[in-house]
Short mmCIF file of C-alpha atoms in Angstrom, two decimals:
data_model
loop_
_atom_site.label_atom_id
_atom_site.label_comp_id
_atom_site.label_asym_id
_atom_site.label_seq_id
_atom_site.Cartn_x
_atom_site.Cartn_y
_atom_site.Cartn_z
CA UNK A 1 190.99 -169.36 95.69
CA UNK A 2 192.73 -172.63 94.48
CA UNK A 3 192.98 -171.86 91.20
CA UNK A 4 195.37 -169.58 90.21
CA UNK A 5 195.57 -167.56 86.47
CA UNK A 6 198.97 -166.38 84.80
CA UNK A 7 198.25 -163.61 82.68
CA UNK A 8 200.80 -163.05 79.27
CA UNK A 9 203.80 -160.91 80.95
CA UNK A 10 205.60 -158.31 79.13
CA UNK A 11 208.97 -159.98 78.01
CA UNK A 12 210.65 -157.39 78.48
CA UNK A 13 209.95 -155.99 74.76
CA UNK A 14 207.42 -153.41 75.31
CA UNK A 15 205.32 -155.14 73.00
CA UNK A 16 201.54 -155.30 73.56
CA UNK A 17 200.68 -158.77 72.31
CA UNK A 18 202.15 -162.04 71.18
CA UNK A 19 201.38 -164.78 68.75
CA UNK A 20 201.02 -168.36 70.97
CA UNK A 21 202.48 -171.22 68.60
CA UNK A 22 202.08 -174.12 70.44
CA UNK A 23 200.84 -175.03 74.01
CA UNK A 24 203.94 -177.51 76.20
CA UNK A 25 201.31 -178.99 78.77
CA UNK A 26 197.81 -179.78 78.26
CA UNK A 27 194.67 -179.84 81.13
CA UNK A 28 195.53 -182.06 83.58
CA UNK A 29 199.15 -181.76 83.14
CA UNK A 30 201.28 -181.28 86.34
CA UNK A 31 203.88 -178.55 85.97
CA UNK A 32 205.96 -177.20 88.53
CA UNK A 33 207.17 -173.69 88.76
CA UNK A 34 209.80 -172.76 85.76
CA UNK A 35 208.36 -175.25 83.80
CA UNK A 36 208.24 -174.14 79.94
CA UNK A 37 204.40 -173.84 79.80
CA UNK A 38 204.17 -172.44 76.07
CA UNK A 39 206.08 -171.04 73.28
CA UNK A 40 204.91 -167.60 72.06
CA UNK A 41 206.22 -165.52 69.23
CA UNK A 42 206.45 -161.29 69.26
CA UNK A 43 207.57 -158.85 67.09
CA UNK A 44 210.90 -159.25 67.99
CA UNK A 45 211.85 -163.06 69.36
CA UNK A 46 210.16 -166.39 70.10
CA UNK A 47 210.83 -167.35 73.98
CA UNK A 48 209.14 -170.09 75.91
CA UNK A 49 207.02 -168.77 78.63
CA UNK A 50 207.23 -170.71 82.45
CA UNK A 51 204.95 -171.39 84.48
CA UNK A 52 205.60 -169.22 87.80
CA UNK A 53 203.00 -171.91 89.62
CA UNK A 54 202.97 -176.06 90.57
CA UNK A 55 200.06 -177.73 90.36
CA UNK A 56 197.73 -178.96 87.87
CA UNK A 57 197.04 -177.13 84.60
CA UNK A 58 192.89 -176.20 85.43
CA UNK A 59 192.69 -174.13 81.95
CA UNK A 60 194.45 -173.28 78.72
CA UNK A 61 193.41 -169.98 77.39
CA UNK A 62 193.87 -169.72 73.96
CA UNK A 63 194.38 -171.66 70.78
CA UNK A 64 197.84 -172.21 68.74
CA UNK A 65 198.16 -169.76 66.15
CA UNK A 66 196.33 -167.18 68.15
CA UNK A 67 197.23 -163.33 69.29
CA UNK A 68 197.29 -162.98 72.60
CA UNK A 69 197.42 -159.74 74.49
CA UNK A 70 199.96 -158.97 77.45
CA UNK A 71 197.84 -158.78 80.72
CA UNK A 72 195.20 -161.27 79.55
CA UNK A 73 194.76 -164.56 80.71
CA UNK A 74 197.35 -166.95 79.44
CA UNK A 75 196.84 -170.34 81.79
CA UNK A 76 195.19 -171.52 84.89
CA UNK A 77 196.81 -173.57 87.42
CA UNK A 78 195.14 -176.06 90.53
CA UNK A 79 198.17 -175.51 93.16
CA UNK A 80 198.80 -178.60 94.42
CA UNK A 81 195.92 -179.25 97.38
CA UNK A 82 193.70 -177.19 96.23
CA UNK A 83 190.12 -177.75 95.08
CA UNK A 84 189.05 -175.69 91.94
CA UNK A 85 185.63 -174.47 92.54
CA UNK A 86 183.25 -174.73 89.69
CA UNK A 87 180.99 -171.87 90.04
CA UNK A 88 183.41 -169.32 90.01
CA UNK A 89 185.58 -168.47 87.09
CA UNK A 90 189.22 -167.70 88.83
CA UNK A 91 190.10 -164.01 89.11
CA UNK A 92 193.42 -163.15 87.48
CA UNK A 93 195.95 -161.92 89.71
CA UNK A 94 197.14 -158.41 87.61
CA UNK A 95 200.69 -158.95 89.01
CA UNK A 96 201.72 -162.12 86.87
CA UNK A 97 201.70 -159.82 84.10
CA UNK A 98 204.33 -157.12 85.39
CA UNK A 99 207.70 -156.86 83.31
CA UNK A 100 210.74 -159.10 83.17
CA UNK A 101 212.94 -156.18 82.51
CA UNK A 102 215.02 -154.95 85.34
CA UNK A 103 214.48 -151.00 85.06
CA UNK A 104 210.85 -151.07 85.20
CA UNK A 105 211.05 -153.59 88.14
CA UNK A 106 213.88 -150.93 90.12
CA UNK A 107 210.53 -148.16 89.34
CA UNK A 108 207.96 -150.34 91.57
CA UNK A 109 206.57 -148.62 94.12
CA UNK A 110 207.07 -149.37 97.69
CA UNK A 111 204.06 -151.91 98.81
CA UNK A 112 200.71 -150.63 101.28
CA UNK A 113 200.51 -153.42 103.06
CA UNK A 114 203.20 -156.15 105.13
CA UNK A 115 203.49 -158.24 101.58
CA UNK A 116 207.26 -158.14 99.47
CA UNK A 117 205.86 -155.53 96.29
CA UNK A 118 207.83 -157.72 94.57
CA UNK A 119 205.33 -158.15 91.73
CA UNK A 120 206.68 -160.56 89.38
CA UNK A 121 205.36 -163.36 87.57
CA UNK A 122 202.77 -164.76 90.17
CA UNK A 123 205.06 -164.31 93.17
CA UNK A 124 203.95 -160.79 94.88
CA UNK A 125 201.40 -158.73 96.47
CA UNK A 126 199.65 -156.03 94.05
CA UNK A 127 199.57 -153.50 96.30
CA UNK A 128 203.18 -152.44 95.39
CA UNK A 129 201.99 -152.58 91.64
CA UNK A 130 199.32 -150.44 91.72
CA UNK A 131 200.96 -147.20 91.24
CA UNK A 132 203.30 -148.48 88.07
CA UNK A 133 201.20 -151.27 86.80
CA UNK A 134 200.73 -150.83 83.35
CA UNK A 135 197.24 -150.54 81.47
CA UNK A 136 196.30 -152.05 78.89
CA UNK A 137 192.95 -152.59 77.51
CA UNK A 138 192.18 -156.35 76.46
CA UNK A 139 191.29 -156.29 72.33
CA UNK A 140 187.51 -155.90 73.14
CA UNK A 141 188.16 -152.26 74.67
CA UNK A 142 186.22 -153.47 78.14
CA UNK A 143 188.19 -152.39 81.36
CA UNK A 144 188.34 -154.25 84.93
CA UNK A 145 185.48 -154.61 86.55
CA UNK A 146 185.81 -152.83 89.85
CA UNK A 147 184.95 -156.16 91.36
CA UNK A 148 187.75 -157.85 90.17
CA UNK A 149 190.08 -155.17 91.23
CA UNK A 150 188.84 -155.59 94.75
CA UNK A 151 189.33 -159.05 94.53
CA UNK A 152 192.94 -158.90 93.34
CA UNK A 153 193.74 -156.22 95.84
CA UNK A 154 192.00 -159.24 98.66
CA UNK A 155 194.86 -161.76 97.30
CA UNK A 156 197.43 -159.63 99.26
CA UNK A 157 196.47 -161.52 102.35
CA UNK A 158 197.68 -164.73 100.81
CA UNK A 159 200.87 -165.92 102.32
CA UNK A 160 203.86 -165.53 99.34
CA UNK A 161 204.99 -168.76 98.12
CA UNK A 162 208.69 -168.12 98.13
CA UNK A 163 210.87 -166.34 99.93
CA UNK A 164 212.54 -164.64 97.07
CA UNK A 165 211.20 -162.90 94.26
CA UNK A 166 213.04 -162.57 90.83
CA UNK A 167 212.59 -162.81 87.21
CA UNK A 168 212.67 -166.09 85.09
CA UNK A 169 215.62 -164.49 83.53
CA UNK A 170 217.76 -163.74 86.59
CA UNK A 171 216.84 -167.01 87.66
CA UNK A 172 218.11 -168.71 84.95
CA UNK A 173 221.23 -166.87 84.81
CA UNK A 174 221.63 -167.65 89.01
CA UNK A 175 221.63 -171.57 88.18
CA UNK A 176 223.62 -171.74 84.64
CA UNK A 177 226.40 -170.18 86.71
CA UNK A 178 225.60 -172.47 89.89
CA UNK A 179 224.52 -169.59 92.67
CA UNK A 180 221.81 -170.63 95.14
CA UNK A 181 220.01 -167.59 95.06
CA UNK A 182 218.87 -168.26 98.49
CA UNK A 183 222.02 -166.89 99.94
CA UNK A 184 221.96 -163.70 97.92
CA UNK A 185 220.74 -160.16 99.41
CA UNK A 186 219.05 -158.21 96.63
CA UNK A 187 219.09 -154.30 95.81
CA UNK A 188 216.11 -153.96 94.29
CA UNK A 189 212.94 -152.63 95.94
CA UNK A 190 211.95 -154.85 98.77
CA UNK A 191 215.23 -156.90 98.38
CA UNK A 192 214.18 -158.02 94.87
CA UNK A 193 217.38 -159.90 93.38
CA UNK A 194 218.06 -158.47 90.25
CA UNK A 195 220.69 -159.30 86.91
CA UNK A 196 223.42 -157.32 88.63
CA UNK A 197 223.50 -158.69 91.91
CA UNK A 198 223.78 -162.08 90.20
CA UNK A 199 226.71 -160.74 88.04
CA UNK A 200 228.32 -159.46 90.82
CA UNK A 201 228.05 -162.53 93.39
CA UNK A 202 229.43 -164.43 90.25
CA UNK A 203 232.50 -162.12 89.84
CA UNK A 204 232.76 -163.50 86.11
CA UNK A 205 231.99 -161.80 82.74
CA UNK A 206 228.63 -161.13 82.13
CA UNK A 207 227.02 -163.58 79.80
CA UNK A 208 223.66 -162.99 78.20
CA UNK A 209 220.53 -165.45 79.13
CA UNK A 210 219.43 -166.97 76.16
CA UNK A 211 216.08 -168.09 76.30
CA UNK A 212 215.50 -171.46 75.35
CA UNK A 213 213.37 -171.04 71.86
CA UNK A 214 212.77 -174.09 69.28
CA UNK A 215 213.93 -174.59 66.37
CA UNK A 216 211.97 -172.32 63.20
CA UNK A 217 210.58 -175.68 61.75
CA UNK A 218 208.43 -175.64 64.30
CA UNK A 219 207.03 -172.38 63.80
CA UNK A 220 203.55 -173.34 62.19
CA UNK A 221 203.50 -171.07 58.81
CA UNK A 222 200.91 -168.53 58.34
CA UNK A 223 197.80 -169.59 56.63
CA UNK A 224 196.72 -167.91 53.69
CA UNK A 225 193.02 -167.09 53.63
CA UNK A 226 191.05 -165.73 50.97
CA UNK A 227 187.36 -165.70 50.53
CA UNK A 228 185.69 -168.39 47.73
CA UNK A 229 185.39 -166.33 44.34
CA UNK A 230 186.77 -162.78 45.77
CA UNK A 231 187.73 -160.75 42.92
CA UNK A 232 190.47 -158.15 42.86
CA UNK A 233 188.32 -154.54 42.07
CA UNK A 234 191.77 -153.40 40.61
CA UNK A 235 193.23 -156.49 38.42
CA UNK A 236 190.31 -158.22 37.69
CA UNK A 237 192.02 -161.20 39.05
CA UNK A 238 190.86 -164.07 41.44
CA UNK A 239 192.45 -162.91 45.27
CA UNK A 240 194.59 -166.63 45.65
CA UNK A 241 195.56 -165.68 49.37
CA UNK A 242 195.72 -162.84 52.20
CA UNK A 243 198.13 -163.53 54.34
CA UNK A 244 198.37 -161.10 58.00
CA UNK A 245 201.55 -159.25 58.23
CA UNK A 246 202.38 -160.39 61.65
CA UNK A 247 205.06 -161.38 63.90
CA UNK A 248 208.92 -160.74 62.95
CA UNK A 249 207.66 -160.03 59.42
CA UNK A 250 205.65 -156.90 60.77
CA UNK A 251 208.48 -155.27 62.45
CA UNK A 252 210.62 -155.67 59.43
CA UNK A 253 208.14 -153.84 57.70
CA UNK A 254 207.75 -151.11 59.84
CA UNK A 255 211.26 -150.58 60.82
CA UNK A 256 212.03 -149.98 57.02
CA UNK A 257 209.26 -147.94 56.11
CA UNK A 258 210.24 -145.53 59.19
CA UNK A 259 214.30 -145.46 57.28
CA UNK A 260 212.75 -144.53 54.08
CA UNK A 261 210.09 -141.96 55.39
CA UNK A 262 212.62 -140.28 57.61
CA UNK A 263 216.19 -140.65 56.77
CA UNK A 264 217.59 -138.83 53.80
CA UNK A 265 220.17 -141.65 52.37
CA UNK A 266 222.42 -141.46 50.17
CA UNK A 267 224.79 -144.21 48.41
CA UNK A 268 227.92 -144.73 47.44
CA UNK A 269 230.03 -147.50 46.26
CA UNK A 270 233.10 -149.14 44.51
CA UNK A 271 234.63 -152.13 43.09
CA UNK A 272 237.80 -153.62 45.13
CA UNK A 273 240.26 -156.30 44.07
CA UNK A 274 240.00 -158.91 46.78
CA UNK A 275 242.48 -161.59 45.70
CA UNK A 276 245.05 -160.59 48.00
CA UNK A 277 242.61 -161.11 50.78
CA UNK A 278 241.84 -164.60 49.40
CA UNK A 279 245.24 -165.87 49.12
CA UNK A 280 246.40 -164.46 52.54
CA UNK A 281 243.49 -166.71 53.74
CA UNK A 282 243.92 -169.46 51.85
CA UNK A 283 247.35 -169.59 53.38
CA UNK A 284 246.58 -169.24 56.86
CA UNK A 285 244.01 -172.24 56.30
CA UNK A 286 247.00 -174.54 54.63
CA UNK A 287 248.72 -174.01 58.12
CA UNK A 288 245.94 -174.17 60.53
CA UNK A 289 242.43 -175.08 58.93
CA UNK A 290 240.63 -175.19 62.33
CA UNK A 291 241.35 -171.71 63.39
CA UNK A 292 241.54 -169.49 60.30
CA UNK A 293 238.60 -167.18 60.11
CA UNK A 294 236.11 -166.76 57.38
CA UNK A 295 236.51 -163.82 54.84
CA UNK A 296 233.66 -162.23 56.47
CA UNK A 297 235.43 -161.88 59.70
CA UNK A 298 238.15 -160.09 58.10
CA UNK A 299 235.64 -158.01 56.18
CA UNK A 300 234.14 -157.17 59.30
CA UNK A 301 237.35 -156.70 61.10
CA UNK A 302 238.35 -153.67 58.34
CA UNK A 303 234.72 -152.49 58.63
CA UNK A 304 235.26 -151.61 62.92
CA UNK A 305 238.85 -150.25 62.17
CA UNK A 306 236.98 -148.04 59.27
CA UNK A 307 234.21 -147.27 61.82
CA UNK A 308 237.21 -146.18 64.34
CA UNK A 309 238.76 -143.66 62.34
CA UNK A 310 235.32 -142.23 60.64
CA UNK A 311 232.66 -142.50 63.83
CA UNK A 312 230.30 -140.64 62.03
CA UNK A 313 229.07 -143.49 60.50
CA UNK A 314 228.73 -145.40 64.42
CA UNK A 315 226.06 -142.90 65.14
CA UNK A 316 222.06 -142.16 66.16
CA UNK A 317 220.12 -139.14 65.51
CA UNK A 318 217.80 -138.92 68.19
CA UNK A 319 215.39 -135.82 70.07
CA UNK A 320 216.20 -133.96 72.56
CA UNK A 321 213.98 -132.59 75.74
CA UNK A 322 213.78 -129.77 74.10
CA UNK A 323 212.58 -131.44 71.06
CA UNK A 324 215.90 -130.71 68.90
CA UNK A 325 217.41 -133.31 66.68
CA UNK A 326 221.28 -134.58 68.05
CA UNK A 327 223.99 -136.80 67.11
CA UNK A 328 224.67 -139.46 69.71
CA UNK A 329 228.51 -140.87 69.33
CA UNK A 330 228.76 -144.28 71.16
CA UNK A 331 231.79 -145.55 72.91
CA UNK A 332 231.94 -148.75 71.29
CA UNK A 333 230.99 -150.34 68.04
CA UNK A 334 228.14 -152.67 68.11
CA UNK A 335 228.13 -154.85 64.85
CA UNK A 336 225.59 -155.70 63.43
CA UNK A 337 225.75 -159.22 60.57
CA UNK A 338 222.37 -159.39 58.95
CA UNK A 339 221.42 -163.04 59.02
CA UNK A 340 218.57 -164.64 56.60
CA UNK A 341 216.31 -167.15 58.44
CA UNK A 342 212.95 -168.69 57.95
CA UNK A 343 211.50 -166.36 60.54
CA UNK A 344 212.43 -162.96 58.50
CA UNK A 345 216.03 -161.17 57.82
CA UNK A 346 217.50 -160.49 61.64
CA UNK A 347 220.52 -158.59 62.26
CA UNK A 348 222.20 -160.16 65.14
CA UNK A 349 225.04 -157.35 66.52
CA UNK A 350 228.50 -158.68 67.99
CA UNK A 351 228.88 -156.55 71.12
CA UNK A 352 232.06 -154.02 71.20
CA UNK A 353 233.47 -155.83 68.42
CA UNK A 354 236.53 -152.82 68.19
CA UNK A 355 237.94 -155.35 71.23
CA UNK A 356 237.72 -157.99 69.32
CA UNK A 357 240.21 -159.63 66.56
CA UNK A 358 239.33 -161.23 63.36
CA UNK A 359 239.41 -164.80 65.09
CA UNK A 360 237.25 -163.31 68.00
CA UNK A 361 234.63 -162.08 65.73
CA UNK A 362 234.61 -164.94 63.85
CA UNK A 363 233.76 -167.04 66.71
CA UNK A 364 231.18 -164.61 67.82
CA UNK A 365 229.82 -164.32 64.27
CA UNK A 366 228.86 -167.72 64.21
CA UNK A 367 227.62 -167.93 67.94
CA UNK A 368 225.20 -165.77 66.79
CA UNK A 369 224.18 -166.47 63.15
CA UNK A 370 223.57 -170.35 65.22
CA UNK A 371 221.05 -169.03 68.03
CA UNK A 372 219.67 -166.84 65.68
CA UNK A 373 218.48 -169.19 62.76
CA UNK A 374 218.05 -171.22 65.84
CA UNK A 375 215.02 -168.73 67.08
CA UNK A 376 216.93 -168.51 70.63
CA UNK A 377 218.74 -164.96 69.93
CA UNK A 378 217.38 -162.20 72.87
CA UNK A 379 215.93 -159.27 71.93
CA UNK A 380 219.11 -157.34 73.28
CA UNK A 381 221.37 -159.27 70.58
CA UNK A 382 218.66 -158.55 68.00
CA UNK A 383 218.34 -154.98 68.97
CA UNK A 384 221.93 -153.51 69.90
CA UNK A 385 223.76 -153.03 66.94
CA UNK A 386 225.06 -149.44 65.76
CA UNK A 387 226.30 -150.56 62.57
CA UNK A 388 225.30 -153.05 60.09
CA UNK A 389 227.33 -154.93 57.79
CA UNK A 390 224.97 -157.53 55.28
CA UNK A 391 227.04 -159.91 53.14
CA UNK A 392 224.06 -160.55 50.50
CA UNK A 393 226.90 -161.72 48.13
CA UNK A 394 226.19 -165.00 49.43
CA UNK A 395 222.51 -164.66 47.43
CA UNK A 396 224.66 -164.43 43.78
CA UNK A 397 224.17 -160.75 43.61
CA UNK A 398 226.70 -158.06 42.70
CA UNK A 399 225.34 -155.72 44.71
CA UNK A 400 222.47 -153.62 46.35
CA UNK A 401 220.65 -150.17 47.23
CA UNK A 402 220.40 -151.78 50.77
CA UNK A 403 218.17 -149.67 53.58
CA UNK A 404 219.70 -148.41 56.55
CA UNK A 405 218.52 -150.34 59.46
CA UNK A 406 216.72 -148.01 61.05
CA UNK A 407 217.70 -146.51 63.89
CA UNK A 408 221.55 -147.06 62.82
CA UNK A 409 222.87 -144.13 60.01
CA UNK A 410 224.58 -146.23 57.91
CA UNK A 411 224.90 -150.00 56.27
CA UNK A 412 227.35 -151.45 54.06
CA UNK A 413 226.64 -154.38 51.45
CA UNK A 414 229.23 -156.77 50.40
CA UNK A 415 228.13 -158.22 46.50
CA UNK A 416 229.68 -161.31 45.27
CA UNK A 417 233.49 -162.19 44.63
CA UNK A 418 233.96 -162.89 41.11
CA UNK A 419 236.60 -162.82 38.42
CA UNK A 420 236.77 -159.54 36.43
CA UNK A 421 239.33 -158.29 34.28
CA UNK A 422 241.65 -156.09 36.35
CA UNK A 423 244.43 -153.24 35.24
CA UNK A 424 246.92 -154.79 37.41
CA UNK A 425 250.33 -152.36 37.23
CA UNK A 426 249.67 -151.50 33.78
CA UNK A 427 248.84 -155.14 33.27
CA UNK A 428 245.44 -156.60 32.13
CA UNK A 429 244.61 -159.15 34.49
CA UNK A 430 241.92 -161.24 35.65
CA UNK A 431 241.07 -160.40 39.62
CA UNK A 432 238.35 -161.56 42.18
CA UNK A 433 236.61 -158.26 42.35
CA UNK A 434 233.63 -157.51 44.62
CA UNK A 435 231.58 -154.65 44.93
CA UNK A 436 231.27 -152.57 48.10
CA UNK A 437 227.91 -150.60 48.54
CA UNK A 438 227.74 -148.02 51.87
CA UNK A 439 224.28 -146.49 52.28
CA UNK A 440 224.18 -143.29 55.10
CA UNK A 441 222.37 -140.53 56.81
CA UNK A 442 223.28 -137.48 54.91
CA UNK A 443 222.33 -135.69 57.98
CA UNK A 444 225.39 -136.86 60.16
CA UNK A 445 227.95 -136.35 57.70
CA UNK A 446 228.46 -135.51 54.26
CA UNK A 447 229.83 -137.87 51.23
CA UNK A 448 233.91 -137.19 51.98
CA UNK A 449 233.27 -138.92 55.34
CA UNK A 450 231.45 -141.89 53.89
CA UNK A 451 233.69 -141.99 50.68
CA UNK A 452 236.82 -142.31 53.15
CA UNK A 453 235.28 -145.18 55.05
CA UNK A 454 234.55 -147.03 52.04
CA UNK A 455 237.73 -146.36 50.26
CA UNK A 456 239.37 -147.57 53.66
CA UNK A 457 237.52 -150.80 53.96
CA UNK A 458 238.34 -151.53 50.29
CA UNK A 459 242.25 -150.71 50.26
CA UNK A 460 242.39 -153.29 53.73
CA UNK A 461 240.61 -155.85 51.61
CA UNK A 462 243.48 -155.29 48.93
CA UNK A 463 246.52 -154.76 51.47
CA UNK A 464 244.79 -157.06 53.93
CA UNK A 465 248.60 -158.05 55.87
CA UNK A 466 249.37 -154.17 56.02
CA UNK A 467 245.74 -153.43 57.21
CA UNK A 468 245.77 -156.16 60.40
CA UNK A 469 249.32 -155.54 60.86
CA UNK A 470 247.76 -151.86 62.42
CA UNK A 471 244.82 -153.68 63.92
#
């Protein structure tokens, strides 16, 4: 059949639907393969879906603003010299839908028939996908028609389109560092090229694919809905609005319901003098005003040394096989910087940040807080963190009861930096004080460990040249 339908893929978040915000061809559009096709919205990040056909666009399925669910139709494409044949609606071919990520892909089993069993967006045979594909059940509840599955499993015979089969992501990351993938051998399943064989044909430091997103503005807001004259049984009072908890918003609430309903916090906190910290930088920026890092770098700097000497705090609880509860210790600090945008608070984390110096992290810190506000931050920058550090200071606030960031054991607010009066050798003095607030898991330690951290962070924010002289 000419016509060929692209089903919504899993991108690589596990997540069962997404939210499409506005369509990037229209019918009778040409688009070639790659081609940004859409820009959908999950739980998690807001990505740009390609096209993995060329052609001309035959159908659009589904309206901006709409959920869509992964493995349900998502576009229809006319390859190029093909005839679209009117009396047949075009059968989805189940293997557009299969995951970008990399481990599930290594999982495939090996294909029935003579095709690759590479099954990724559009380019494979389903036979190698029958065994792993996953199920899911479109939001009526109906399941394929046998049919259809007969008809999909016929497709095999079609000759593959390209000689290689890889992910949009691996793809990407082939031509931003300027390898013709054509002359790589793959390890995957079938010789599917995968992330690492591009890393390693690169021989260069593995840098994340970003993918493309636009800018929040053009996120279309959610429309509140609320029927004419509905009263509120409870107030009394006219319902203005009901607005779906959706999207970015949705996960935020979840993820802090689960901290609160399952990790016993406690708090902690103290005031510390930071006006030694704020003349220190103040006279590194005289000297060189390009290069000097902001005071949240250095905060963050004393927070990984403090995470270094008390790992406690740089934990997970997680369960067993055996269904026992156990500490997991990582070998690096990922740290988190929660970051206010117009899509929801995200907590971008700046990978193994203990290699890092204050300059480094700066740098980092505002690579990400950019991408992220930005909507192009991957799920794996949103989603990596072990500890997080949230400066709501900037917000005019002293301080907070902040919420561990669930599935992290710990947090640590920084309030405002204001001028308090400050015993100062005996001396009454007026000091730029700010408060520090550390919220933990009382399961992975007890309050001596988290007292110690926070008493370390604040004595490097008062001694900062004695603190980074050790860093």
């Amino acid at each position: 059949m000419s016509v060929k339908t692209f089903l919504l893929p899993d991108l690589g978040e596990g997540l069962a639907e997404a939210e499409l915000v506005k369509w990037l061809v229209a019918v009778g559009d040409t688009v070639v393969i790659d081609q940004p096709i859409a820009e959908v919205e999950t739980a998690k990040s807001m990505v740009e879906v390609p096209s993995p056909y060329a052609g001309t666009v035959h159908q659009l399925h589904g309206a901006a603003g709409e959920m869509i669910q992964v493995d349900t139709p998502l576009i229809s494409v006319l390859e190029e010299g093909g005839e679209a044949e009117p009396a047949a609606a075009p059968v989805p071919e189940r293997e557009v839908a299969q995951s970008y990520r990399e481990e599930e892909r290594a999982g495939l089993a090996e294909p029935e028939s003579k095709g690759s069993g590479n099954v990724l967006i559009g380019y494979g045979t389903p036979e190698g996908l029958a065994a792993k594909a996953r199920k899911r059940r479109p939001r009526g509840g109906a399941v394929e028609a046998a049919p259809a599955r007969a008809q999909v499993r016929a497709a095999a015979a079609v000759p593959l389109r390209a000689p290689l089969v890889i992910s949009p992501l691996v793809r990407k990351l082939a031509r931003d560092r300027g390898i013709d993938i054509a002359t790589l051998a793959g390890s995957g399943i079938g010789g599917l090229i995968l992330r690492s064989d591009v890393e390693a044909a690169s021989a260069a430091p593995v840098v994340a694919a970003v993918i493309a997103a636009p800018a929040p503005s053009a996120v279309p807001a959610a429309q509140p809905v609320a029927a004419a004259g509905e009263l509120d049984s409870r107030s009394g009072l006219a319902v203005a609005s009901r607005t779906p908890i959706t999207g970015v918003r949705k996960t935020i609430a979840a993820a802090m319901t689960r901290s609160r309903s399952e990790i016993p916090e406690a708090t902690v906190w103290v005031d510390a003098d930071a006006t030694a910290l704020l003349e220190m930088r103040s006279a590194l920026k005289a000297k060189d005003p390009q290069n000097t890092p902001g005071l949240l770098a250095f905060i963050a700097r004393f927070v990984v040394a403090g995470l270094q000497k008390y790992p406690e705090l740089n934990s997970r609880i997680e369960t067993n096989a055996q269904g026992e509860a156990e500490i997991v210790g990582f070998g690096g600090i990922n740290l988190g910087i929660a970051a206010q945008t117009d899509r929801g608070l995200m907590v971008p984390a700046i990978r193994n940040a203990q290699q890092l110096s204050a300059r480094g992290i700066n740098a980092e810190l505002a690579r990400l807080t950019e991408i992220t506000r930005a909507g192009k931050a991957t799920v794996a920058e949103l989603t990596s963190g072990t500890f997080t550090l949230n400066n709501y200071g900037v917000f005019g606030v002293d301080g907070s009861a902040a919420i561990i960031n669930y599935p992290e054991v710990a947090i640590l607010g920084v309030g405002r930096i204001i001028d308090k009066p400050w015993v100062v050798n005996g001396e009454l003095a007026v000091r730029k004080v700010t408060e520090l607030t550390l919220a933990f898991d009382h399961r992975v330690c007890d309050g001596g460990v988290a007292a110690g951290f926070l008493r370390f962070v604040a004595d490097a924010m008062e001694n900062p040249a004695g603190a980074l002289a050790d860093l």
